[in-house]
Coordinates of C-alpha atoms and ligand atoms in Angstrom, one line a residue:
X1 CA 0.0 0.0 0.0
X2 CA 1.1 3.3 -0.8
X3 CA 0.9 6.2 2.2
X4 CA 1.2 9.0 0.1
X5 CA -1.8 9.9 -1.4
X6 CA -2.5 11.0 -5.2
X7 CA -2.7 15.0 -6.3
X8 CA -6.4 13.7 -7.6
X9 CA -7.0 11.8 -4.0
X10 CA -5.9 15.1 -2.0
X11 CA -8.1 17.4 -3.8
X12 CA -11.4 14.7 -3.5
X13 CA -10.6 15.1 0.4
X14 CA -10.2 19.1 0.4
X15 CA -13.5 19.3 -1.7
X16 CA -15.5 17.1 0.5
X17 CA -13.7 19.2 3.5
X18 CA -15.1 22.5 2.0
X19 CA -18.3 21.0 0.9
X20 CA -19.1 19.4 4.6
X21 CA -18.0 23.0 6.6
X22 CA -19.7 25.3 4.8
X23 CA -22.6 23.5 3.4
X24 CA -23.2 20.8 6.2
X25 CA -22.4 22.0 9.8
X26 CA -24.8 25.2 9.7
X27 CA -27.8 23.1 9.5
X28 CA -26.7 19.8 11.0
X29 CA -27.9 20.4 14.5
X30 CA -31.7 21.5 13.3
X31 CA -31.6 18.2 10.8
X32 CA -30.9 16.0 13.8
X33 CA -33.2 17.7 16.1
X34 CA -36.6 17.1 13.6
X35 CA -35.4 14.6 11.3
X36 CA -35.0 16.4 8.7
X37 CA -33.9 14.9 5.2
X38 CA -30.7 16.8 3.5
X39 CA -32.8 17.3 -0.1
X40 CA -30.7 20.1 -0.7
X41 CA -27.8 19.1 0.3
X42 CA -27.8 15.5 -1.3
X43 CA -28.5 17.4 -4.9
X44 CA -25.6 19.3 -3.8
X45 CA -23.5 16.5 -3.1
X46 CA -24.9 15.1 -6.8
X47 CA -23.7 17.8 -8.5
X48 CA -20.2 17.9 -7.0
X49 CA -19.9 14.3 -7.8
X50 CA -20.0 12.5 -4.4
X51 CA -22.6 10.5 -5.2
X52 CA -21.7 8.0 -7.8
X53 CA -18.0 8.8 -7.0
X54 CA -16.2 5.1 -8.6
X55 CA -18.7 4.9 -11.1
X56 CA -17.5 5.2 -14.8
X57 CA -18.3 8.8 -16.3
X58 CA -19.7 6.8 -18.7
X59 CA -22.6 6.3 -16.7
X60 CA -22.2 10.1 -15.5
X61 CA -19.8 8.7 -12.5
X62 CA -16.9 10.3 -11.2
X63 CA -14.3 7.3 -12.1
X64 CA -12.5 7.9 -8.8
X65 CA -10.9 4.6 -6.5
X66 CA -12.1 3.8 -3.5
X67 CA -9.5 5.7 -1.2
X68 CA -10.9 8.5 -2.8
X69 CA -14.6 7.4 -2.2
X70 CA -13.3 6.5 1.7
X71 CA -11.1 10.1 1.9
X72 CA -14.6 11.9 0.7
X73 CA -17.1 9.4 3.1
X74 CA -15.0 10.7 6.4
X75 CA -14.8 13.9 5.8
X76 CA -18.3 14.4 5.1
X77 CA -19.1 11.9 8.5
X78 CA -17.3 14.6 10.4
X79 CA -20.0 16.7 10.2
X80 CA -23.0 15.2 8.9
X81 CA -23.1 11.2 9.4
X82 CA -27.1 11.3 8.0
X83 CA -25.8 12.9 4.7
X84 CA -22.9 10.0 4.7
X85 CA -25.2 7.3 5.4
X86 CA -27.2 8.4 2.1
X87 CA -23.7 8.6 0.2
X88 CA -23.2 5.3 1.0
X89 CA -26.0 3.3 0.4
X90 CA -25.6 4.9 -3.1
X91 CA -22.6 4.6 -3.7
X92 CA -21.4 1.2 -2.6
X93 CA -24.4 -0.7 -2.4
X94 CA -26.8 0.9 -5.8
X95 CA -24.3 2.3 -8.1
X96 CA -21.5 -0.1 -7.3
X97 CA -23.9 -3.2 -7.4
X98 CA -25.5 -2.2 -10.8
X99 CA -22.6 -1.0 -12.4
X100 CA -20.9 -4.6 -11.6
X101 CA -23.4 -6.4 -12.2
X102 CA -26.3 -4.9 -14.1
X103 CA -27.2 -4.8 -18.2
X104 CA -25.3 -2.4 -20.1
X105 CA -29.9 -1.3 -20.1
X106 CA -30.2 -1.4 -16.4
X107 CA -27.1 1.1 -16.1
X108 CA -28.1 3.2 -18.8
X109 CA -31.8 3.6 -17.2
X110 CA -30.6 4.2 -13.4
X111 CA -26.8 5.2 -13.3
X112 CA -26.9 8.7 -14.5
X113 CA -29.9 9.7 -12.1
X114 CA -27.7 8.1 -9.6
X115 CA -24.8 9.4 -9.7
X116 CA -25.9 13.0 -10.7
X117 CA -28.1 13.0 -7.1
X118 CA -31.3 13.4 -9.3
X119 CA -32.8 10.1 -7.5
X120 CA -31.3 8.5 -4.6
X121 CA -31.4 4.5 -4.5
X122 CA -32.2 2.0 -1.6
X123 CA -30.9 -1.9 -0.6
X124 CA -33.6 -3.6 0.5
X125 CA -31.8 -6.9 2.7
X126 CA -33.5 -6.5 6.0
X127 CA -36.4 -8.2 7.1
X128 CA -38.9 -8.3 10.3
X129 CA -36.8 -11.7 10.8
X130 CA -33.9 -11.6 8.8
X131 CA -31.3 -8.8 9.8
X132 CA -27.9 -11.0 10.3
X133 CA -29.3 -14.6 9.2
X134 CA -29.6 -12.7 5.4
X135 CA -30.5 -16.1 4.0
X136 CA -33.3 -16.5 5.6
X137 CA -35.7 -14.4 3.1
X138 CA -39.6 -14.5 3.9
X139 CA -39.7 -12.0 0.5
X140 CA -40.9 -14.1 -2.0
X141 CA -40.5 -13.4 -6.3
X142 CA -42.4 -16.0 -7.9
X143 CA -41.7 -16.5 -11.1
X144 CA -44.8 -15.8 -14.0
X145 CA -42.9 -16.1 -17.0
X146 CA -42.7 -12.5 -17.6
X147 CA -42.4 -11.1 -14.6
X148 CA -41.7 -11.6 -11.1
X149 CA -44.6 -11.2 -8.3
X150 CA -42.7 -10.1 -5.4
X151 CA -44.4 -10.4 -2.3
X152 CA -43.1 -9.7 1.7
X153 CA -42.0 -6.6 4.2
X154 CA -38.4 -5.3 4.5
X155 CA -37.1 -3.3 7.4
X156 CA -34.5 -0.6 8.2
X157 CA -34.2 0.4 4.9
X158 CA -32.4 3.5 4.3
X159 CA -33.3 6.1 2.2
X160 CA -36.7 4.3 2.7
X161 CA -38.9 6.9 1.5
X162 CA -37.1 9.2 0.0
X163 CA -35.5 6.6 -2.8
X164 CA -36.6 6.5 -6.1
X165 CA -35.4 2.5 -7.3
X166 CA -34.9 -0.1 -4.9
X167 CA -32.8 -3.0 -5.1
X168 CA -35.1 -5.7 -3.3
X169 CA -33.4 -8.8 -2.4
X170 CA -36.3 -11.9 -2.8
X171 CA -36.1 -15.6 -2.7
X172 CA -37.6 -17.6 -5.8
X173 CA -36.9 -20.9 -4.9
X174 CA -36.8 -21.7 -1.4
X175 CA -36.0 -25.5 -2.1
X176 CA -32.1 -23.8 -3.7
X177 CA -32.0 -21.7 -0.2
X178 CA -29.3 -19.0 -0.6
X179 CA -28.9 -20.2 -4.5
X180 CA -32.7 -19.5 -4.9
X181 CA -32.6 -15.5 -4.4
X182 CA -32.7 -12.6 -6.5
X183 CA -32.4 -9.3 -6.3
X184 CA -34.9 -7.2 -8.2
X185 CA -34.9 -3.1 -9.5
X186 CA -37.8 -2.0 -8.0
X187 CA -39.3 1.4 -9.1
X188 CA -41.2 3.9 -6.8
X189 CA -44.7 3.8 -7.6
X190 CA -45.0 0.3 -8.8
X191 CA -48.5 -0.4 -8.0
X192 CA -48.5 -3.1 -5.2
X193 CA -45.3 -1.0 -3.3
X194 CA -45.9 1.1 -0.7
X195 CA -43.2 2.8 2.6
X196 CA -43.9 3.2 6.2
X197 CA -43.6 6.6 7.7
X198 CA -40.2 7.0 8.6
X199 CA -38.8 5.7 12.1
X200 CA -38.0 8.1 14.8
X201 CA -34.4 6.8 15.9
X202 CA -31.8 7.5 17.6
X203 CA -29.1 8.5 15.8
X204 CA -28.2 9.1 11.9
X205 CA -31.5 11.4 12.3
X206 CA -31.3 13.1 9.0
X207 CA -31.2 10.2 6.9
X208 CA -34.3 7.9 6.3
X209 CA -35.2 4.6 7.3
X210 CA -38.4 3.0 6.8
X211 CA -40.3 -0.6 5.9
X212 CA -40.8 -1.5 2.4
X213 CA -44.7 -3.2 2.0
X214 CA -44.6 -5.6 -1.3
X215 CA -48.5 -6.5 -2.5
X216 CA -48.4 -8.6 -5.9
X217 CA -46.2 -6.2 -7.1
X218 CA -45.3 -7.2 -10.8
X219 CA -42.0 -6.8 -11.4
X220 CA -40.6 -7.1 -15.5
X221 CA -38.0 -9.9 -15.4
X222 CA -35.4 -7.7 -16.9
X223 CA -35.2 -6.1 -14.1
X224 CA -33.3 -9.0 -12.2
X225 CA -30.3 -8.0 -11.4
X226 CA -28.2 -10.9 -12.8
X227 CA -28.8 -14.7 -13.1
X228 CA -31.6 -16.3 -11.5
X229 CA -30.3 -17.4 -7.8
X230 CA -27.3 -14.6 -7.9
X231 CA -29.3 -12.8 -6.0
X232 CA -27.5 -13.7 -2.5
X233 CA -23.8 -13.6 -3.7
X234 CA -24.9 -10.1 -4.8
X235 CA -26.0 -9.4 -1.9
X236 CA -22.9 -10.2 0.0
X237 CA -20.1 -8.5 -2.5
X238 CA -22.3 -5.5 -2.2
X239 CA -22.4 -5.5 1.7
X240 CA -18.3 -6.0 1.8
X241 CA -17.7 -3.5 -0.2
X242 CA -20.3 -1.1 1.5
X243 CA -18.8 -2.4 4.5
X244 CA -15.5 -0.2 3.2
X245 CA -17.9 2.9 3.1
X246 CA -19.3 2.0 6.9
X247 CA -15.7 1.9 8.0
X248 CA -15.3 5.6 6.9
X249 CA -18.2 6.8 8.1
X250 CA -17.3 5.3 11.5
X251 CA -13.5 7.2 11.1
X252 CA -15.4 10.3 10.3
X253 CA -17.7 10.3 13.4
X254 CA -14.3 9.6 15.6
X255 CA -12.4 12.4 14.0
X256 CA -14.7 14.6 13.9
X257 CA -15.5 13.7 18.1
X258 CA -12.1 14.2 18.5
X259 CA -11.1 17.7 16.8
X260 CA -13.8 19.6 18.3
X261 CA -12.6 17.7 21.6
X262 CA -9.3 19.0 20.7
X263 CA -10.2 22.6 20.2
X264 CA -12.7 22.2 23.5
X265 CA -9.7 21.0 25.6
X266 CA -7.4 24.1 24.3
X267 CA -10.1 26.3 25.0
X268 CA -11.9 25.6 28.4
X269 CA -9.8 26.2 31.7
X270 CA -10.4 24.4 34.8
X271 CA -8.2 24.8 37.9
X272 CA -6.5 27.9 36.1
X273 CA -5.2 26.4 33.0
X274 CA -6.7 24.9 30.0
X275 CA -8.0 21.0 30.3
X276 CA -5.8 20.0 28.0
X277 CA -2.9 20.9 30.7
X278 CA -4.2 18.2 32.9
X279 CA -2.7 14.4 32.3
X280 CA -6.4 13.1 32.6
X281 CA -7.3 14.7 29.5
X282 CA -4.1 14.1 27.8
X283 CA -4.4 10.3 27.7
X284 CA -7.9 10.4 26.6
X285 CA -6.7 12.8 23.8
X286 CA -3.7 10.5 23.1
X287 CA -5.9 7.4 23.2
X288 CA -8.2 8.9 20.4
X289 CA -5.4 10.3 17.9
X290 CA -4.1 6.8 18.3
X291 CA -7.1 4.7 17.5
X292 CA -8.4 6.9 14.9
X293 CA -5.1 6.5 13.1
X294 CA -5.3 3.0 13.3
X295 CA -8.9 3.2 12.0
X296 CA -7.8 5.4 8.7
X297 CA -5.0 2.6 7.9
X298 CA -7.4 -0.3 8.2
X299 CA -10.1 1.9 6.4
X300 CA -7.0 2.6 3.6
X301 CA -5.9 -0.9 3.5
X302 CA -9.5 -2.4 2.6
X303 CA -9.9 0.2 0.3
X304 CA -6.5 0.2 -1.3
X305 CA -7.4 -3.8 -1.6
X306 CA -10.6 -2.9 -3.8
X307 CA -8.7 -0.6 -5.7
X308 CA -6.0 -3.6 -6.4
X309 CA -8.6 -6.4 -7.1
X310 CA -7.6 -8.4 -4.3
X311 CA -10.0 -9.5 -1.8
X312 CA -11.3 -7.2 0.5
X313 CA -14.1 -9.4 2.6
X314 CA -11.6 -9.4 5.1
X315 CA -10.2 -6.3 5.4
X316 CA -13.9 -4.4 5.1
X317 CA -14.8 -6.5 8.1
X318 CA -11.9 -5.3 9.9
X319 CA -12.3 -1.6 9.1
X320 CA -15.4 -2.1 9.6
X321 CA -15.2 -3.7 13.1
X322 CA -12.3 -1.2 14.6
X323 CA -13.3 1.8 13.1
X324 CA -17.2 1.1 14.5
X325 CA -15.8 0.6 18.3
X326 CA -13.4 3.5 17.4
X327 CA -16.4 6.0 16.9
X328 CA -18.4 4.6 19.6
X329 CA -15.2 5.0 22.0
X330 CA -13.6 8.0 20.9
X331 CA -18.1 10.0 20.8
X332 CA -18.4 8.9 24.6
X333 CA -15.0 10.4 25.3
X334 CA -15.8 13.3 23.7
X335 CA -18.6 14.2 25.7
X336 CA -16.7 13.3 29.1
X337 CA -14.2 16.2 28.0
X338 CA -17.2 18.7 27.2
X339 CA -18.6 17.9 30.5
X340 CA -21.7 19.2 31.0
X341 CA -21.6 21.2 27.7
X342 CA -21.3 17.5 26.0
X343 CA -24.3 17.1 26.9
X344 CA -25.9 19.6 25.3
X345 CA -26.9 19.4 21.4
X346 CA -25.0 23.1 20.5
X347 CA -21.6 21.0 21.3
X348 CA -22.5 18.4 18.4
X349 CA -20.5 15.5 20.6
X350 CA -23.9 14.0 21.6
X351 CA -24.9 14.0 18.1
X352 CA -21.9 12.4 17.6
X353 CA -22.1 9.4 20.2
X354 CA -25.7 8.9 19.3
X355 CA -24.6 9.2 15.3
X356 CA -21.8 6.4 16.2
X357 CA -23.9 3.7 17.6
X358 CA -25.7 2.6 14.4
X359 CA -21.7 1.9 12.7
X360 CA -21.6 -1.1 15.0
X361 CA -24.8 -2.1 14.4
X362 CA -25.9 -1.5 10.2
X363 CA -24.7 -3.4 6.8
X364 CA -23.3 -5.9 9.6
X365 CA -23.6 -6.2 13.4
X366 CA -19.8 -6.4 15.1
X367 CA -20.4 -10.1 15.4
X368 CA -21.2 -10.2 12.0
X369 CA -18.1 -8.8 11.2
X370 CA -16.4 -11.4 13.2
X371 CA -17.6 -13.8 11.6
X372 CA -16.9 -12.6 8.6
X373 CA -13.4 -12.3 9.5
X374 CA -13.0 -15.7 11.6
X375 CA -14.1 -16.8 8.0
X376 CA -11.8 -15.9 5.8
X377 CA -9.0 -16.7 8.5
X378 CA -9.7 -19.9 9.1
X379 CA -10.8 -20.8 5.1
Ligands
CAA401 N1 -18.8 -12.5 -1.9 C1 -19.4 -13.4 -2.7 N2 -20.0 -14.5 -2.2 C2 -20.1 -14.6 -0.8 C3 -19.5 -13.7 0.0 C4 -18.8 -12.6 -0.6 N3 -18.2 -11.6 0.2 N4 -19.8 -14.0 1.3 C5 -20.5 -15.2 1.3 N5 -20.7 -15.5 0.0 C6 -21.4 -16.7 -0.6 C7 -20.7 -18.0 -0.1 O1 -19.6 -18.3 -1.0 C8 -21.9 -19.0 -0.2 O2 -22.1 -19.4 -1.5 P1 -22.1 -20.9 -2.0 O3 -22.9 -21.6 -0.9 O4 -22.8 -20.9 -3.3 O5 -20.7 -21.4 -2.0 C9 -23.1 -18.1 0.1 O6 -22.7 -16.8 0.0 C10 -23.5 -18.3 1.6 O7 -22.4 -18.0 2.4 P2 -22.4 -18.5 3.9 O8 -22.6 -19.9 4.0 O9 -21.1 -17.9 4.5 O10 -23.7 -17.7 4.4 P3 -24.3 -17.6 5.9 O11 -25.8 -17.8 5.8 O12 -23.6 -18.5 6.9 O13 -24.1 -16.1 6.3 C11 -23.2 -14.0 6.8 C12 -23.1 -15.3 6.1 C13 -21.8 -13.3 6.7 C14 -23.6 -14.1 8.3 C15 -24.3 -13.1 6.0 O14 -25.6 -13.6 6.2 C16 -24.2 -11.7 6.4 O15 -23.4 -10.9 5.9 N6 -25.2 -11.2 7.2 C17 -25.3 -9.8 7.6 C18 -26.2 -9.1 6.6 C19 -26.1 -7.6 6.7 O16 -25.0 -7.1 6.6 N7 -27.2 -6.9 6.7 C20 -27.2 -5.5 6.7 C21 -28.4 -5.0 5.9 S1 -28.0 -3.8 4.6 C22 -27.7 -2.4 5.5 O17 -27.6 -2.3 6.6 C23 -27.6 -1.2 4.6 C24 -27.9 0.1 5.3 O18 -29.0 0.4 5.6 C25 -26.8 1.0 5.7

C-alpha cells in the first residue's frame, strides 16, 4: 500500500472538506433535532460528484478509487453522518452493485440519475426476521414467465422513503436456499409497493429509514439483477464493499469527536489552566489520535485492496469492526471532556455518540463482522 496519497486523492478530500463545513455544519444540529432529510444538500453532493463517485463517467460517474470514495465518506461523517449514510448506500451498495453487475440497459436507465443526485437508490436486505441470518428471506419473487410477483415486508431500509429505485433482495426458490434469491430493481410507484412513515431513531437522524410493504407487485423480469439465484452472492459482495464505506463513516464520526474535543480542551480552563494541561485529558486525547489512526489505515488498506482487485471481505470486516468501536469510544469520550456542555446538542459530541452507535450495528452487526473475519482466516 502506498501512504502517500495521489494529487487527484488530495483534492477529492479538500472538496469534501469545503463542501461538509460550509454547506453541512450550519444546518446539522436542526436536521438532527426534527429529522429532517438533506434534499438540498444530497443534490448538492450530486452535482459535486460525491454520489456516484467510482462509477464510470460513462454512466455520469466520477471514475475515482475507493481511497478517494473513503477520503470523501470521512470527511463528510465529520460533520453530517445522515448525509454519509445516504452517500453510501448509493454509492457502494446501488451504483457499485448495478454498475458490476447490471445490463449495459439497467445502467443506462438508473446510473446517470444516480450518480448525478437526481434520484437516490435504496438496498432492501433486511427483514422483520432476517437482519444477520440474510438467507433467511420471507420475501418471496415468484416467477410468471414474464415477470416476477414479489411479495413480503423489508425493514430498516435507508433512504426508505425518499429513494426512487430499490434494489429488493427476494427468494424464488426456497428448495435452492441462498442459490434460490434474486435481487430485483424496484421502481417507486409500482402499484403493489408502498413505505412506512419514517422511524424516529436514535441517531443518523437526518437520513431515512423505513419498511418496504410488497403486494403482488409485478416486477418485468429484466429487471433482475443478474442470473436467476445470484441474487444472495450479490447481496454479500455489495455488503463487503459497503462495508468499506461504513468503515469511513465510522472514522469520520471519531475524528470529527475528537477535533472539536481538541479545540474544546485548548479552550476551556479548569483549575487555572486549559484541560488540555491536565494528564487526565491528555491520555484520553492520546488514546483517540491513536485509535483513529489506526482506523484510517485499516479503512485505507481495505480500500486500497478494492482498488487492487484483491479480496477485500476481510479487510472491510476489519475496518469495519475497529473503526465502528473507534467511533463509539472516541463520541463517549468526547462528551466526558465537554462535560456538561457534552451534553448539550450546540456541542454536536452528543450527536456524535448517538450518530456512532448505528456503525456497530448496520450493513453488519460487530459479530457479524467477526464472523466474517473468523471466515476468511480460518478458510
Ligand atoms: N462475496 C461473494 N459471495 C459470498 C460472500 C462474498 N463476500 N460471502 C459469502 N458468499 C457466498 C458464499 O460463498 C456462499 O455461496 P455458496 O454456498 O454458493 O458457495 C453463500 O454466499 C452463503 O455463504 P455463507 O454460508 O457464509 O452464508 P451464511 O448464511 O452463513 O451467512 C453472513 C453469512 C456473513 C452471516 C451473512 O448472512 C451476512 O453478511 N449477514 C449480515 C447481513 C447484513 O450485513 N445486513 C445488513 C443489511 S444492509 C444495510 O444495513 C444497509 C444500510 O441500511 C446501511
Amino acid at each position: 500500500m502506498d501512504f502517500q496519497l495521489t494529487e487527484e486523492q488530495l483534492a477529492v478530500q479538500a472538496a469534501a472538506r469545503d463542501f461538509a463545513q460550509s454547506e453541512l455544519w450550519a444546518g446539522v444540529i436542526e436536521r438532527d433535532e426534527h429529522q429532517k432529510f438533506p434534499a438540498e444538500q444530497i443534490k448538492k453532493m450530486g452535482e459535486l460528484g460525491f454520489m456516484g463517485m467510482m462509477v464510470s463517467p460513462e454512466y455520469g460517474g466520477g471514475g475515482m478509487d475507493t481511497v478517494s470514495y473513503v477520503l470523501a465518506m470521512e470527511e463528510i461523517s465529520k460533520v453530517d453522518a445522515s448525509c454519509s449514510v445516504i452517500m453510501s448506500v448509493n454509492n457502494s451498495l446501488v451504483c457499485w452493485g448495478l454498475e458490476k453487475y447490471g445490463t449495459e440497459e439497467q445502467k443506462r436507465k438508473y446510473l446517470p440519475g444516480l450518480t448525478s443526485g437526481e434520484i437516490i437508490g435504496a438496498f432492501a436486505l433486511s427483514e422483520p426476521e432476517a437482519g444477520s441470518d440474510a438467507t433467511s428471506q420471507r420475501t418471496t419473487a415468484e416467477d410468471m414467465g414474464d415477470h416476477y410477483l414479489l411479495n413480503g415486508t423489508k425493514n430498516w431500509i435507508t433512504n426508505g422513503t425518499t429513494a426512487s429505485v430499490y434494489l429488493v433482495v427476494a427468494q424464488t426458490n426456497p428448495e435452492a436456499k441462498h442459490r434460490g434469491i434474486n435481487v430485483l430493481i424496484v421502481d417507486k410507484g409500482m402499484e403493489g409497493f408502498v413505505t412506512s412513515p419514517k422511524e424516529n431513531k436514535l441517531g443518523i437522524r437526518g437520513s431515512d429509514t423505513c419498511s418496504l410493504q410488497f403486494t403482488d407487485v409485478k416486477v418485468p423480469k429484466e429487471n433482475r439483477i443478474g442470473d436467476d439465484g445470484f441474487g444472495f452472492k450479490f447481496a454479500m459482495q455489495v455488503l463487503a464493499g459497503g462495508r468499506i464505506g461504513i468503515a469511513a463513516q465510522a472514522l469520520g464520526i471519531a475524528s470529527g469527536a475528537y477535533e472539536l474535543s481538541l479545540k474544546y480542551a485548548q479552550e476551556r480552563k479548569a483549575f487555572g489552566v486549559p484541560i488540555s494541561q491536565h494528564q487526565a485529558i491528555q491520555f484520553k486525547l492520546a488514546d483517540m489520535a491513536t485509535n483513529i489512526d489506526a482506523a484510517r489505515l485499516l479503512c485505507l488498506q481495505s480500500a486500497h485492496d478494492k482498488d487492487a482487485h484483491q479480496d477485500y471481505a476481510k479487510s472491510g470486516a476489519m475496518a469495519k469492526l475497529f473503526a465502528s468501536k473507534v467511533a463509539m469510544d472516541t463520541a463517549v469520550e468526547a462528551v466526558q471532556i465537554h462535560g456538561g456542555y457534552g451534553f448539550v446538542k450546540e456541542y454536536h459530541v452528543e450527536r456524535m455518540m448517538r450518530d456512532a452507535k448505528i456503525t456497530q450495528i448496520y450493513e453488519g452487526t460487530s459479530e457479524i463482522q467477526k464472523i466474517v473475519i473468523s471466515r476468511e482466516i480460518l478458510k
